[in-house]
Each structure stands twice: as structure tokens, then as C-alpha cells.
Amino acid sequence: MGIRDLFRSKKKKQRAQKYKLGMEKTRENVFNRLDALLAEKRDIDEELFEDIEELFLMADMGVDTTLELVNHLREHVDAKTVRDASELKDLIVEEMFKRYVKDDVLDTNLAFSDDLSVFLFVGVNGVGKTTTIAKAAHMLKAQGKKVMMVAGDTYRAGAIEQLRVWSERVGCDFYEKPQGSDPSSVMYDAIARASKNDVDVILGDTAGRLHNKKNLMRELEKIHRVIGREIEGAPQETLLVVDATTGQNAIQQAKVFNEVTDLSGVILTKLDGTAKGGIALAIREKIGIPVKMVGLGERLEDLEHFDIEEYIYGLFADVMADE
Amino acid sequence: MAFDQLSDRIQMALRRVRGKGRLTEQDIDTMMREIRLSLLEADVNFKVVKQFTKDVKEQAKDEKILKGLNPSQQVVKVVHDALTELLGGETSVFSLEKKRRNTIMLAGLQGSGKTTTAAKLAKHLMKNQQAQPMLVALDIYRPAAVEQLQSLGEKLDIPVYDEGTDAAFESIVKGAFKVAEDKGCDVLIFDTAGRLHIDETMMEELKKVEALIDPDESLLVLDAMTGQDAVSVAEHFHQSLNITGSIITKLDSDTRGGAALSLKQVTGVPIAFMGLGELIDDFDVFHPERMAGRILGMGDVKTLIDRVSENVDEDDMMGMMEKMQEGTFNFNDYLKQLKMIKRMGSLGGLMKMIPGVNKMMKNMDVDDKKLTHIETLINSMTKTERKKPDLIKKSASRRRRIARGSGRSVAEVNRLLETLNQQKQAMKRMSKMDPSQIDPNNPMKALQQTTPDKKKKRKGKGKGKGGFRF
């Protein structure tokens, strides 16, 4: 079965439209070039492989993933299962898909408990945690959930105000303590408050922290532990927010944050820029954590479930269309 | 810190040629293949890597080098020079003009750290160029961005000008100029809203803002962890604005730093400053040559010396040295010394500038909190005890009281006493040392050489390798 079949249904195509629009620039920059590369009736030679390599590297897929992908292509060419450069396209798409899915059943739905659920948002500085929380709140509210945002970033100047403004715009509950408070105690008190007020889900903000700062990571570990102690099985989701423009460092981020807080997924933000977000594939490959959501714009509505099929379709939309 | 992993990989590649008496073109090729991969892994832009590899190969394969004296050292020098060039060559001089209004505009993507950088830059200019800065809040989009700037300004005691989030840019800029004149501020730092470089409306708006301000410097703020996209971002901002330099932030992460290595090549403008941590003082001028040295494991003694001379009062220091040599160095002096060190920034960062130490420290966890613990310990001593450390040494009950008062353990009190003692010893030794015998490339060696017996004795105690007991 070719991956093309996956996009045959109309519904899929409609949903993918948003990806296509959001990722317009991404596609233009890299994958149109790939298309152009492969469309030319050129020979499959070392130069072609080098060009493909370059494209993958430029998409932030990382040296390892890129080399493996290209080697895979080489094997097929050597085994004579592929003769024409244009056939490589299918092979690339299929291989990317296979590598990402890894025989798992990937579920991007967020996990709720019957009672109060806690979603914790973690990540390095400036990736868009606070904005993502606002978008998530908007999404969950539309699903009929009673949402409470918790201002767990008690460090950065203006962080609490920023989240408060968002809670007013979205129209959901909000819990804060003064700047400088212990973030664990903020979560603890927020959980108590939420239980009383029949809140369905807490969205917990945390201060941005670089993963190589041991003390800050210990603080995060404590926040995570306190939540788990108050509610069994919580946090139901611990989501690492990653800026799509990030390079290979994101792998290190995912690794360390996962060690400390046992991540359930990644949220890839700012995918509406020219960044290719290839790092998502590298994170999945190296750390095993899948992407659950992607940020595709500045509006509250611009948060989408991540779907690898749609993502690839977004990248290869023009290639697929002519079939 | 940033570049560490890249540094390891490149040094490994250099080891291929190091120490070899004779080099072939093939040796250079092998080395360059590894350097190429390590640069790619570090997110250095693909095209930049290509050019860099080509240039270095050409130079290194020069007859004069391959057949000359000590070819391996010459090749390392070629790499060092090329890396310096890649990072920008000369340190860019950023000096304000006196007696006139200086204007600086900061621009960049969302989350690159503009607001924090605005405050850090203001503090830096205040400290190093005796400027009277004023911060201007032009980010009217991100919720609470204005409040963030206000609160930073308050902390630093630097005026912040804003007109809320509903005002027109023209009005804010004009208002800021007027207030700056009234207050006698000579540098205005404009914090603009983060924006995507491909958002045409927003970039158009930024162009207009730039025209309104007509800044002396338009600085691009870029996250050091950015991947291949850094180049596209820089190009777009460069095309729309009259970018004069850049500031690279979050260099205290463990990024391999590719963005920093690509920036100059793409934009042609220098990296002026770098952000190195969450504290306002974690900010410095960017020195390409020193950074290249750090990446190649040569340490950065120059920055260390700068840092020390900036923060240490020479008279104080001489006084302390004398006291140490006389053996009258007490806890009051120790506390003073501690505060000086704290002013210089994080201990781990400082130590890494010493050549050779970076490797040694790889698995060491330097905890700045320990400095605070020592401070609390000293603060729990009576005035007489601080002057006469021997009193504590002689009395177990004093030690217990200090431990209780500071919330630390008696063992820590003992360790502190021992450290004070060791410092006195070390100073005595140093005062006997001949300064001309110290190798500028490896000052640690001199210290180690003078303490051979002591070192052996301490072996087996596990912790406390070397003299640093913080």
C-alpha cells in the first residue's frame, strides 16, 4: 500500500488543508526543492543523494536521521527496486511515515481522568508555553470542559499577568499566587481550589527553564511529584513545548525533561514560520516521544492535533495532488 | 555551557593531526570530514559548513604548511583562525556617543528573549559605559509584555517609558524622546514585539517603527538553540531592517551553538553581545576570538581577567593578599571575597574559562548555592568569631551553635574552617612563586607543581579534588 491511499478520503484532505496553509512556507522552502530535484529526469547518482541529504539536514532532521534515511534510499537503488529518480519520492514519504509510527498506535488525544485532570506544560524559555496553554484552554472549553489555568511561572517578570490576560480572553478559571511563590505550592493550592469548584482540567504553566540547569530541573521534578501526590495518576499529561525553529538541541531537551517529568507528548509551536519542524521526527526517533499538538498560527484557534499523515501531506501536498 | 559538545567533537577531529610530525592531504581530509559532521550536528547552516570546509581544506593543504615546521600546530591554527572568522573576526566595538541621544532598537522572533535582553543591555551600558539608559515598551501585542519590562526596570532602577497597549507607535516614540530629554537619559532601548520574519504585515510595521526611531543600532535578538532556520530568520530581518548587529541569547544552554556560528556569515553584521543566564548580569560582549579558543579547548583567560578586574577592587584585593600572607586572614575577609566572586557571575562559568579546566569539570557539578550556604554559615558566627577563627576551631559547642544557627551541619562548619586554612596556605605558596615561571597557557600547572605532597595526601578522600572547596 502506498502512502497515497491514506490521503484518498476527502475528509482527510479537508483536515489537512489547515496544515497545508500553516506549513506553506515550510513546504516552499524545502520540499518543493525536493520535488524539483526528483522531477528532473536525472540519473540517480551520488550527487542526487547529496542533494537529498542537504534538504533533510536543512529541515533540522539531524545528521543521524538524515544519513539513515538516505542510506535506506541507497539500498533500494542498489537492489534495483527503484530505477527512476521520481520513484524516490514515494520511498521517502513511506520511510518517513514508517519511522515515525514505529508500529505503534499513536493517539494524539489528551488523556483525561473521570475526575480532575492536570496537564502540565514544560519547556525551555521562550518556546510559547503560556500562549499554548491559552490555545489549549480555548480548545478544551469548546469541548465543554471546565478549565482552570494555573500561573506556575512565578519567576519571569510579567508571566502571571500574561496568563491572567489570556484566562480573561478565553473565559476560564484562573489561579495565581504572588510572584516569587514556590511553584509547587501554587499547584498544590490550585488543585485544592479546583476540586472544590468542579473543575475538569487544570492547565499548569511552569517557568521556562534550560534543561541543563540542575536546580531548576529539581524544582520541576518537585512540582511534578506534588501533583502526583495530590491526585493519583496526575499529571495525566506532561507536555514538552518545543519551538519548531529549534535545532538539534531539542533532542537533548526532550531527553532531560523526559527523565525528570516523564513526558507524555510534545507540542510543536511556531510551525507557521519557515522552520521545517524536522526536529519532531528526530525527537520521535531518538527519544520515542510523539508529537501531540502543533501550533500553526497566532490565533487562539491555531492549535491542532498532530497527525503524521497530515504533516507529511502538508509537506508533500503538491507532490500528491497530481495523482 | 553552549558549544561544549561541539568543542568535544572538533577537538577529537583535531587529535587526528595533533602530534603528528608529518601530515598528508589525506590526514586533512579525514579531519575535515569529522569537523564537517560535527558542525552539521551543531546546527551550523549547511551552506556555511560547505564554505568553511572548503576554505580550511584549501589553506591547510598549502605546501608551506604541510611541508613546514610543526604542521599539526599550523593546521590547528588554520582551524582556529577560520573559526574566529566565522564567529565574526574582530570583536565588534559598541560604544555610545557621549552628550547625545543614542537609540537602540531590538527586534526578533517571539520568544528569542528581547525583553529580558533589553534590561540586560541597559544594565550593561550603565555599568560599562556610564550610560543613563531608558527602556521603551513597544511590544503592545504580547499580553503583559509592558508589565514585564516595567518590573525589570523597577528592579534595576532604570526608567521605563510606556503608553499602555492602545497607543500608536508614533506617539510612544515621540513621548519617549521627550521624557528621555527631561530625565537626562542618553540611551533609549526600544523593545519591539516578537514577530515571524515572514509575516509581511508585521515586518512592514517594524520597518515603520524603525523609521520613526531612526535608531543608531538595530539589533537582531536570536535564540542560540535555533536550528537551520536561523539563516532564513536573519536574512529576512536583514532585508527589512537596517540591522547593525545581533545579540545571541540563551548561550548558557547546552546548545552546540550553530546559530551563532552561522549568523555573521549570513548577515555580514557582527554578533555584539551574548546572553548567558537568567540573571541580569549574565550578559557580555561577544568576542569571536575568545569564543573560538573556547570551542577548541584553549580556555578563555582574557575574559576571566576582564571579569575579575571589573568586579574586584584592587586595593581590597591587595589588602586581602597581605592579610593572607601574614596569616591574619579571617572570616570577615572571606565574606568580602565571597561577595566579589558572586558579583563575577556563576562559579561554573568562571572556572570553565581556565584552560584545561573545562574538561576536568565535565562531570563536576559546581553548585552556586554552596556559596550562599557558606555565607549563612559566616553570618551565624559572632563578630569575635569572625575575627578569630581559632575560637571556633577550639570549641565544639561554638561549632554546633553555628551549625544550628545556619541550618547547616557541623561537618560543613568544619569544612569551612579547613577551607579558610587551605586558602591561607595556598596564598603563602603563591607569594613565594616566581611569576615568570607561570605558563600563560596553563596557569593551573604552576599551582599544581607547588603542591605535590599536599595533593598526594589528599588522595582517597574522594571529594575535594584540587583546591576548590566551594
Short mmCIF file of C-alpha atoms in Angstrom, two decimals, chain B residues 92 94 103-109 112 114 190 192-193 195 197 203 206-207 209-211 213-222 230-248 262-273:
data_model
loop_
_atom_site.label_atom_id
_atom_site.label_comp_id
_atom_site.label_asym_id
_atom_site.label_seq_id
_atom_site.Cartn_x
_atom_site.Cartn_y
_atom_site.Cartn_z
CA SER B 92 32.67 44.49 17.45
CA PHE B 94 29.87 49.01 20.65
CA THR B 103 18.99 54.89 20.24
CA ILE B 104 18.95 51.11 20.09
CA MET B 105 16.11 49.01 18.71
CA LEU B 106 15.76 45.31 19.46
CA ALA B 107 13.94 43.01 17.04
CA GLY B 108 13.46 39.29 16.65
CA LEU B 109 11.17 36.27 16.67
CA SER B 112 14.01 34.92 21.49
CA LYS B 114 14.10 40.55 23.59
CA PHE B 190 13.30 50.05 22.34
CA THR B 192 9.63 45.66 19.99
CA ALA B 193 7.08 42.85 19.75
CA ARG B 195 7.23 38.60 15.08
CA HIS B 197 10.07 37.06 9.78
CA MET B 203 7.54 43.25 9.17
CA LEU B 206 8.53 47.11 12.14
CA LYS B 207 10.01 49.00 9.20
CA VAL B 209 8.78 51.76 13.69
CA GLU B 210 12.43 51.77 12.65
CA ALA B 211 11.82 54.83 10.50
CA ILE B 213 13.03 55.89 15.79
CA ASP B 214 15.82 56.11 13.23
CA PRO B 215 17.99 54.07 15.60
CA ASP B 216 21.77 54.17 15.78
CA GLU B 217 21.70 50.44 16.24
CA SER B 218 19.09 47.90 15.14
CA LEU B 219 19.97 44.67 16.85
CA LEU B 220 18.58 41.26 15.95
CA VAL B 221 17.99 39.08 19.02
CA LEU B 222 18.36 35.38 18.26
CA ALA B 230 18.35 30.82 11.87
CA VAL B 231 19.68 31.82 8.49
CA SER B 232 16.28 32.41 6.97
CA VAL B 233 15.26 34.46 10.01
CA ALA B 234 18.40 36.57 9.90
CA GLU B 235 18.11 37.12 6.16
CA HIS B 236 14.52 38.31 6.37
CA PHE B 237 15.14 40.71 9.24
CA HIS B 238 18.23 41.93 7.50
CA GLN B 239 16.33 42.63 4.31
CA SER B 240 13.53 44.52 6.03
CA LEU B 241 15.57 46.46 8.55
CA ASN B 242 18.89 48.16 8.71
CA ILE B 243 20.31 45.56 11.10
CA THR B 244 23.66 46.67 12.51
CA GLY B 245 24.43 43.75 14.79
CA SER B 246 22.98 40.86 16.71
CA ILE B 247 22.62 39.54 20.20
CA ILE B 248 22.69 35.83 20.73
CA SER B 262 26.13 30.93 11.01
CA LEU B 263 24.87 34.39 11.83
CA LYS B 264 27.83 36.54 10.84
CA GLN B 265 28.36 34.71 7.60
CA VAL B 266 24.79 35.23 6.51
CA THR B 267 24.08 38.76 7.64
CA GLY B 268 27.55 40.19 7.46
CA VAL B 269 26.89 42.04 10.69
CA PRO B 270 28.75 41.13 13.87
CA ILE B 271 27.43 39.47 17.00
CA ALA B 272 27.72 42.28 19.50
CA PHE B 273 26.53 40.69 22.74
#
